[in-house]
Each structure stands twice: as C-alpha cells, then as structure tokens.
Amino acid sequence: MSAEIVLFLAVAVYGAAGLAVGAAFVTVAAGRVLSAPGASQPVSFTFGARLLILPGAAALWPYVLLRWRRALRQP
Amino acid sequence: MSVGFRAVQWNRDKIVYDAILIAATAIYIAGFAAIVWTANPPKNLPDAIDVWIRAFGTAAFLMLTVILCIGPLARLDRRFLTLLYNRRHFGVLTFFVACVHGWLMIEWFAAQDALHTLMPELMTLADYGKFIGFPFKALGIAALLILFLMAATSHDFWLAFLTPPVWKALHMLLYAAYAMVVMHVALGIMQYDRSPLIPAMLIVCFGAVAALHLLAIWRERHGDRGPTLTADGWIAVGPPASIPDKAARIVVAPGGERIAVFRDGSEIGALTNLCAHQNGPLGEGRIIDGCVTCPWHGYQYRLADGCAPAPFTERLATYRVRLSGGTLEVDPHPLPPGTPASIHLPNGAPLA
C-alpha cells in the first residue's frame, strides 16, 4: 500500500470517528460536560450553537471523548 | 456573557462589523480579479482559475495580516478596540477565503488533468530539503488546518470547555499559521513570478506585524516600572485621586502579574488585569452600569468581589486594598476568585 493511500485512510478514519463522536457529543453531552457537579439542569444550547460546535468536536474528538467520560464518572 | 449558548449573540454592532467585513473582502477580491483580468487577459481555463487563486490567496494573506495587527493596534490606541470586538468573525471569514483559495488550486490541477501529480508532489520527502522546489503547498495546507482548528473552536463554548489558558494557547497558533503563509508565498509564487508587487506586499505586511508587536511590547514594558513596595510588601499605588473616576490604574506585582486598581466614586477595588473571557486587559476598560467592563467584549464584573452579575458565573481574583497615610496600597497576593475586597474611602478623602 502506498504512503498516499495510508495517509488518506488515516485521515478518513479520524474524520469519520470525529463526525460520529462529535454528533453524539453535541446531541446529548455538551451541556452536561459544562455543568457544575451536582447541577440539576445541564447548560442550555440552541440548535444553531450545537451545529457550530460540531466541527470542533469532530476535530478534537479524542479529547472530547476523554472529557465526556470524566463527566459521566462525576456524581 | 452567557449562561446558555446560542449560535451567535447578534447585536447591531456585530451586524455592521460583519457587513463591512464581507463587503470589503468581496470588493478586494472582485477588484483584484478585474484588474489582473484586464491587464493580462487569461488565454485558457487554468489561466482564468489562476487569477482567482491569486485574488483569494492575497485576500487571505492580507486578512491574516490585519487580524494580527489588530491586537497591538488596540493596545497602542483605544480607537482600534472597535476592530478587536468581533475579531473572531474576521478569523472565520479568513478561513473561508483561504478554503476557496485551496479549492481553486485543486480546480487548477483538475483543469489540466494533472490532479494525480498533486499527492506525489506533496509526498516527495527529498524535496523538503530544497529551497528552490520546496513543496510550498504543504505549508499552505498546514496553515489552512490551523485556521480550520481556530475557526472550529471560535465559539464561546470552546472557551469554557478548553479553559481560557488552553483556548488562548491554541489560538496563538495563528502566529505559526502566519509564518507558514509567509513561507508559502516566499517559496511558492515569489519563485516564479518576478513581479515586484509580491515581495513588496510580503515585506510590508510582515514588517507591519512585527513592528506593531514590538512597539506594543516596548510600550507595555516602558509603562511597567518596578512597583514601590511598603515595608510589609504591599504595592504603593498613589493617592486615590490619581485613579480616574470609573477607570483604573494598572500596577505590576513583583512577580510580574498586572493588577487593575479601579475607582468608582469613593469605592476602590483591585482585580486581576486579565478578563475571564479571553484574558482581555480589564484595566483598560471602564466602570459601566456599576460594573468593571472589559474593553474587548464587554464582559462585566462587580468591583466589590470580582463576580459577574447574576445570572452569569464568571469570577476574577481580587486583591486587598487599604488607604495608608493618604496613599492607596494593594496586597500583591491574589485572593480566591470572587472574594469581596473593595474598600470605601472615608468622607473627605481628596478625590479631585
């Protein structure tokens, strides 16, 4: 397999994983991650805000996943 | 300031700013293309695409230059704060202009049926050691990736999610992107286009960015004379009247941290000079509606305790203040964010 194909596949896999994690994050977790521990209500987001956050969540998905996991472990 | 997040918190100023920005960008790109097209009419499709590549490429370079100049300009002259207010939208538009430049480059290869040569050109590692023949497009792609990352994390959500120091550090990558773009131009178009306009543009733009930053640093250091300390280590600020009403004087702690000492009538309070939003220079702001207001984006904090008024949750470190023999003094050790620390001057204290 040539270096070009390896590079292309790596970018494609990272991007696809980013889109999946990012879409899930902005849909269900973004507000919860920013809430203070023990807060009854998650931080609110409009649909437009979720849409604007998506590219960043997709690009930084490993870190986003880490923070999401940390938030789930909080009481 | 927000307790929830919206796509964009539009107001009249932002709409006017964006309208001017988009109009100026469109006029530049259309004007550039019209002039080049008239002076040297393209003979074929690749030539025509090349005109647009240059129009969008120079526009993105000039926009990046202006963005980098806004910060030091605002520090040197408060009138430029207007430009700083909505700089993030400027950055996002620059990313889209740079994107079109990149997309046109792919179209240029496609128009010559040479798309298959693009990847080998980028992947020939031996060429990265050359000066003439360096794969300069790789520098442009790397700069574009940085611009994407910055545009994608420009929403206030990312500031809260990543924390201000990390967000700020991430967005300092703009300087790396600018350096890559300068090299992209110097190793690319400048190598085969002998027009003096390109090196002139490069030198003027890079020189302006460097000179303005050096001037702003020099001015800030020049103003940061060493603090006068009392016997117990507090910083002597001066008489209360030396602080303009509803404004601040900035003093520098022995460790280098800048402290903004504000006066609102007879109330004196000291806060960190760094706004919780984007580390804006709070001490260059004013007290509006009873709150210390950051000059960059209007974030507000109570002078008494450094807390943003409800329902907002931002909090700043405060510093203890005292009046000793007619001189205001500040404890250089910060208190936990949100600690009440302001004082009220006794009746009869000279304020004018």
Tab-separated table of C-alpha atoms in Angstrom, chain B residues 95-283:
chain	number	residue	atom	x	y	z
B	95	PHE	CA	-10.623	30.651	6.942
B	96	PHE	CA	-13.390	30.504	4.317
B	97	VAL	CA	-11.429	32.774	1.939
B	98	ALA	CA	-8.338	30.562	2.402
B	99	CYS	CA	-10.527	27.489	1.794
B	100	VAL	CA	-11.691	28.867	-1.551
B	101	HIS	CA	-8.035	29.552	-2.429
B	102	GLY	CA	-7.218	25.892	-1.704
B	103	TRP	CA	-10.251	24.577	-3.576
B	104	LEU	CA	-9.321	26.717	-6.631
B	105	MET	CA	-5.839	25.212	-6.529
B	106	ILE	CA	-7.386	21.725	-6.838
B	107	GLU	CA	-9.566	23.011	-9.704
B	108	TRP	CA	-6.421	24.351	-11.397
B	109	PHE	CA	-4.818	20.899	-11.289
B	110	ALA	CA	-8.078	19.267	-12.426
B	111	ALA	CA	-8.420	21.688	-15.364
B	112	GLN	CA	-5.041	20.470	-16.633
B	113	ASP	CA	-5.867	16.827	-15.944
B	114	ALA	CA	-2.941	16.793	-13.514
B	115	LEU	CA	-4.694	16.055	-10.236
B	116	HIS	CA	-2.755	12.786	-9.959
B	117	THR	CA	0.529	14.765	-9.672
B	118	LEU	CA	-0.586	16.701	-6.589
B	119	MET	CA	-0.152	13.957	-3.971
B	120	PRO	CA	3.303	12.819	-5.241
B	121	GLU	CA	4.359	16.491	-5.192
B	122	LEU	CA	3.406	16.713	-1.509
B	123	MET	CA	4.771	13.285	-0.585
B	124	THR	CA	8.274	13.531	-2.111
B	125	LEU	CA	10.213	13.868	1.125
B	126	ALA	CA	13.525	14.674	-0.621
B	127	ASP	CA	12.042	17.957	-1.870
B	128	TYR	CA	11.526	19.187	1.688
B	129	GLY	CA	15.290	19.690	1.976
B	130	LYS	CA	15.423	22.016	-1.025
B	131	PHE	CA	14.962	25.772	-1.067
B	132	ILE	CA	14.019	26.079	-4.730
B	133	GLY	CA	11.451	23.355	-5.375
B	134	PHE	CA	10.257	23.090	-1.738
B	135	PRO	CA	6.685	21.723	-1.734
B	136	PHE	CA	5.267	25.079	-0.653
B	137	LYS	CA	1.683	23.847	-0.994
B	138	ALA	CA	2.280	21.717	2.118
B	139	LEU	CA	2.878	24.914	4.097
B	140	GLY	CA	-0.395	26.337	2.795
B	141	ILE	CA	-2.261	23.145	3.738
B	142	ALA	CA	-0.731	23.163	7.242
B	143	ALA	CA	-1.728	26.823	7.700
B	144	LEU	CA	-5.239	26.002	6.460
B	145	LEU	CA	-5.529	23.193	9.026
B	146	ILE	CA	-4.586	25.608	11.805
B	147	LEU	CA	-7.136	28.138	10.529
B	148	PHE	CA	-9.750	25.358	10.489
B	149	LEU	CA	-8.955	24.406	14.077
B	150	MET	CA	-9.226	28.034	15.141
B	151	ALA	CA	-12.478	28.640	13.256
B	152	ALA	CA	-13.944	25.378	14.588
B	153	THR	CA	-13.121	26.336	18.186
B	154	SER	CA	-14.046	30.010	17.908
B	155	HIS	CA	-17.426	29.607	19.640
B	156	ASP	CA	-17.592	30.661	23.304
B	157	PHE	CA	-18.429	27.046	24.182
B	158	TRP	CA	-14.840	26.082	23.404
B	159	LEU	CA	-13.503	28.832	25.627
B	160	ALA	CA	-15.445	27.337	28.549
B	161	PHE	CA	-14.736	23.720	27.550
B	162	LEU	CA	-10.990	24.049	26.967
B	163	THR	CA	-10.495	26.746	29.699
B	164	PRO	CA	-9.210	30.245	28.771
B	165	PRO	CA	-5.443	29.497	29.064
B	166	VAL	CA	-5.675	26.419	26.779
B	167	TRP	CA	-8.015	28.180	24.349
B	168	LYS	CA	-5.710	31.193	24.228
B	169	ALA	CA	-2.658	28.970	23.661
B	170	LEU	CA	-4.500	27.130	20.868
B	171	HIS	CA	-5.404	30.407	19.189
B	172	MET	CA	-1.808	31.640	19.454
B	173	LEU	CA	-1.176	29.055	16.715
B	174	LEU	CA	-2.296	31.852	14.401
B	175	TYR	CA	1.276	33.141	14.548
B	176	ALA	CA	2.563	29.762	13.358
B	177	ALA	CA	-0.045	29.795	10.565
B	178	TYR	CA	1.053	33.287	9.535
B	179	ALA	CA	4.718	32.228	9.437
B	180	MET	CA	3.729	29.259	7.253
B	181	VAL	CA	1.753	31.501	4.918
B	182	VAL	CA	4.715	33.893	4.609
B	183	MET	CA	6.935	30.932	3.683
B	184	HIS	CA	4.190	29.563	1.392
B	185	VAL	CA	4.326	32.825	-0.577
B	186	ALA	CA	8.118	33.223	-0.412
B	187	LEU	CA	8.847	29.654	-1.556
B	188	GLY	CA	5.924	29.495	-3.969
B	189	ILE	CA	4.628	32.285	-6.171
B	190	MET	CA	7.662	34.520	-5.469
B	191	GLN	CA	9.978	31.899	-7.014
B	192	TYR	CA	8.482	32.112	-10.483
B	193	ASP	CA	6.535	35.376	-10.624
B	194	ARG	CA	9.039	38.196	-10.992
B	195	SER	CA	6.545	40.977	-10.238
B	196	PRO	CA	7.974	43.269	-7.502
B	197	LEU	CA	4.479	43.568	-6.025
B	198	ILE	CA	4.624	40.180	-4.288
B	199	PRO	CA	7.890	40.683	-2.349
B	200	ALA	CA	6.778	44.247	-1.596
B	201	MET	CA	3.462	43.002	-0.181
B	202	LEU	CA	5.250	40.331	1.837
B	203	ILE	CA	7.802	42.740	3.308
B	204	VAL	CA	5.272	45.477	4.105
B	205	CYS	CA	2.778	43.082	5.725
B	206	PHE	CA	5.310	41.050	7.704
B	207	GLY	CA	7.141	44.254	8.676
B	208	ALA	CA	3.906	45.859	9.894
B	209	VAL	CA	3.008	42.832	12.040
B	210	ALA	CA	6.499	42.621	13.546
B	211	ALA	CA	6.872	46.388	14.110
B	212	LEU	CA	3.451	46.797	15.750
B	213	HIS	CA	4.050	43.868	18.097
B	214	LEU	CA	7.496	45.160	19.098
B	215	LEU	CA	6.102	48.670	19.626
B	216	ALA	CA	3.245	47.374	21.800
B	217	ILE	CA	5.649	45.249	23.873
B	218	TRP	CA	8.044	48.169	24.282
B	219	ARG	CA	5.223	50.491	25.313
B	220	GLU	CA	3.885	47.999	27.853
B	221	ARG	CA	7.308	47.318	29.371
B	222	HIS	CA	8.075	51.047	29.404
B	223	GLY	CA	4.905	51.625	31.459
B	224	ASP	CA	5.667	48.731	33.805
B	225	ARG	CA	8.104	50.433	36.123
B	226	GLY	CA	9.010	48.323	39.129
B	227	PRO	CA	6.481	48.566	41.962
B	228	THR	CA	7.134	50.711	45.023
B	229	LEU	CA	6.695	48.363	47.965
B	230	THR	CA	5.880	49.244	51.546
B	231	ALA	CA	7.790	47.739	54.467
B	232	ASP	CA	5.239	44.886	54.703
B	233	GLY	CA	5.354	44.158	50.968
B	234	TRP	CA	2.207	45.957	49.721
B	235	ILE	CA	2.329	47.917	46.456
B	236	ALA	CA	2.036	51.704	46.818
B	237	VAL	CA	-0.410	52.888	44.132
B	238	GLY	CA	-0.622	56.616	44.972
B	239	PRO	CA	-3.352	58.932	46.228
B	240	PRO	CA	-6.955	57.900	45.403
B	241	ALA	CA	-7.285	60.939	43.137
B	242	SER	CA	-4.537	59.525	40.893
B	243	ILE	CA	-7.057	56.935	39.680
B	244	PRO	CA	-9.562	58.481	37.260
B	245	ASP	CA	-13.180	58.024	38.365
B	246	LYS	CA	-14.808	54.914	36.810
B	247	ALA	CA	-11.452	53.802	35.409
B	248	ALA	CA	-8.306	52.066	36.619
B	249	ARG	CA	-4.606	52.333	37.120
B	250	ILE	CA	-2.606	49.204	36.391
B	251	VAL	CA	0.168	48.247	38.796
B	252	VAL	CA	2.609	45.387	38.434
B	253	ALA	CA	3.187	42.933	41.277
B	254	PRO	CA	6.785	41.814	41.999
B	255	GLY	CA	6.063	38.518	40.204
B	256	GLY	CA	5.015	40.412	37.047
B	257	GLU	CA	1.242	39.978	37.384
B	258	ARG	CA	-0.693	43.078	36.373
B	259	ILE	CA	-3.342	44.315	38.804
B	260	ALA	CA	-6.105	46.759	37.817
B	261	VAL	CA	-6.974	49.164	40.658
B	262	PHE	CA	-10.367	50.704	39.880
B	263	ARG	CA	-12.149	53.648	41.455
B	264	ASP	CA	-15.913	54.087	41.316
B	265	GLY	CA	-16.561	57.331	43.197
B	266	SER	CA	-15.386	56.597	46.714
B	267	GLU	CA	-15.157	52.818	46.240
B	268	ILE	CA	-11.744	51.352	45.423
B	269	GLY	CA	-11.179	47.745	44.376
B	270	ALA	CA	-8.363	45.754	42.803
B	271	LEU	CA	-8.872	42.901	40.350
B	272	THR	CA	-6.586	40.825	38.183
B	273	ASN	CA	-5.984	42.646	34.903
B	274	LEU	CA	-6.974	39.523	32.937
B	275	CYS	CA	-10.610	39.157	31.912
B	276	ALA	CA	-12.010	35.641	32.478
B	277	HIS	CA	-13.326	35.579	28.906
B	278	GLN	CA	-10.266	35.950	26.691
B	279	ASN	CA	-7.664	37.425	29.049
B	280	GLY	CA	-8.527	40.921	27.780
B	281	PRO	CA	-6.830	43.887	29.540
B	282	LEU	CA	-9.515	44.649	32.107
B	283	GLY	CA	-7.644	47.668	33.481
